[in-house]
Amino acid sequence: MVRTPRLLMIPGPTPVVRSIQNQMARETVAFGDADFIADFRGVVADLKTMWRCDGEVFVVAGSGTLAMEMAISNVTKRDDDVLVCSHGFFGDRFIDMCSRRGLKVDVLAAKWGSVPVPEQMDARLSEKKYAAVTVTHVDTSTGAMAPLKEICDMMKARHPEALLIVDAVAAAGGAESWMDWGIDVLLTCSQKAFGVAPGLAVLWAGRRAVERRAALGTIPESYVDFEKWIPVMNDPAKYWGTPPVNMIWALKESMRIIKEEGLEERYARHARQAAIFVSAMEALGFRPAAGEGHRAPTLTIFFYPEGSGLEDAAFRAKLAEEGVQSAGCLAGFAGRGFRLGHMGNIDKHTLVGTIAAVERACIRCGYRVAPGKGLSVLQEGLVRE
Ligand SMILES: Cc1ncc(COP(=O)(O)O)c(C=O)c1O
């Protein structure tokens, strides 16, 4: 039998389209190559204008975690107070990171599946003077999306002195965020809604963040220091650390695709398709972990239907045999459900193929769903899309 190709439906890395793969497969040139320098310069300029950033953009070799560390390192110093607003596994990652750096960390933790709300943040921020606040736009462990615009408005009106750091790893390029909302540092990486393979950390620093970095003097870190990279980002002919040439070409192609679609339409498309996709899964009895009103358009955690008898490891193994790679849940959600990404450069074929594979995996695991039950809901939605 012909092997079913496996769709990469985990919440990152996401499917990498052929034109992006082709960039990664190009013959590597010197990082001083004039054409490459022009390409790198163009990528940085596009990121800056498209996300309305009045400061600097950084594209460096690394993963999302490096971007998180870069954010913290450049706007805080030992003994600073920081407020970590966490609604999941990745929000919590800031706690360890900030503690190791000698920061005084307070945590505003939202129940998994819900999100921190501006009123709660306002109350905590009114208790003392914070140097910085971290918010995870979409936490990949729960699929819940924080109300970023409302948080930005509250921060601007009530606590303008604290810098706002936003982890948009599972959001940027798929869920709306603009630097001019009042975000000081926005960070992401290549393998999520940009649809590029893992390998690049991307960070936008607004003017206030760049000024805060300058005021800190020498910082303990070297590789992630804004001041080491600013000359390179403004003139990629300069050297600090070797740029990942092929990955930057891949990002350039991703940016071309994003520009062709239009960032606003890309956000709208993610929202439309996520709603349709979730309805199809609900028709099969699966329930999203994130509460209504704050579900991410980029990924969903689906709890197994009660009484279905579906067992996590066995179900996901069957799903993989049927051609869909999914991810298990983390920490407190482990075993109760599974995670599917629906972000980046995915198309209708991918969504149809995924729901069809879920139906086959359910039936093969002994959970009798009527074949086509989820698909018919999906198709109804997609023809109207
Ligand atoms: C919201 C969020 N932040 C940070 C990270 C860490 O990114 P990376 O695994 O690329 O280091 C992830 C990874 O999935 C994430 O989802």
mmCIF file of C-alpha atoms and ligand atoms in Angstrom, residues 11 63-66 68 90 93 136 138-140 167 169-170 189 191-192, ligand 1:
data_model
loop_
_atom_site.group_PDB
_atom_site.id
_atom_site.type_symbol
_atom_site.label_atom_id
_atom_site.label_comp_id
_atom_site.label_asym_id
_atom_site.label_seq_id
_atom_site.Cartn_x
_atom_site.Cartn_y
_atom_site.Cartn_z
ATOM 1 C CA PRO A 11 1.570 23.751 16.736
ATOM 2 C CA SER A 63 14.559 29.500 18.642
ATOM 3 C CA GLY A 64 11.681 31.238 20.387
ATOM 4 C CA THR A 65 13.256 30.676 23.779
ATOM 5 C CA LEU A 66 16.302 32.655 22.689
ATOM 6 C CA MET A 68 12.399 35.386 25.121
ATOM 7 C CA PHE A 90 5.259 28.970 28.079
ATOM 8 C CA ARG A 93 9.021 29.817 31.256
ATOM 9 C CA THR A 136 2.083 35.459 26.315
ATOM 10 C CA VAL A 138 -1.144 32.707 22.692
ATOM 11 C CA ASP A 139 0.022 30.025 25.098
ATOM 12 C CA THR A 140 0.670 26.892 23.078
ATOM 13 C CA ASP A 167 5.679 36.497 23.566
ATOM 14 C CA VAL A 169 5.737 32.866 19.289
ATOM 15 C CA ALA A 170 2.431 31.080 18.612
ATOM 16 C CA CYS A 189 10.392 32.589 15.765
ATOM 17 C CA GLN A 191 8.518 27.818 12.693
ATOM 18 C CA LYS A 192 5.012 28.899 13.625
HETATM 19 C C1 LIG B 1 4.225 30.610 23.264
HETATM 20 C C2 LIG B 1 5.586 30.005 23.133
HETATM 21 N N1 LIG B 1 6.638 30.666 23.652
HETATM 22 C C3 LIG B 1 7.877 30.175 23.547
HETATM 23 C C4 LIG B 1 8.125 28.974 22.923
HETATM 24 C C5 LIG B 1 9.509 28.473 22.836
HETATM 25 O O1 LIG B 1 9.904 28.459 21.483
HETATM 26 P P1 LIG B 1 11.059 27.485 20.988
HETATM 27 O O2 LIG B 1 10.566 26.091 21.224
HETATM 28 O O3 LIG B 1 11.200 27.805 19.533
HETATM 29 O O4 LIG B 1 12.264 27.796 21.772
HETATM 30 C C6 LIG B 1 7.064 28.243 22.395
HETATM 31 C C7 LIG B 1 7.273 26.963 21.737
HETATM 32 O O5 LIG B 1 6.397 26.309 21.252
HETATM 33 C C8 LIG B 1 5.764 28.784 22.488
HETATM 34 O O6 LIG B 1 4.739 28.140 21.976
#
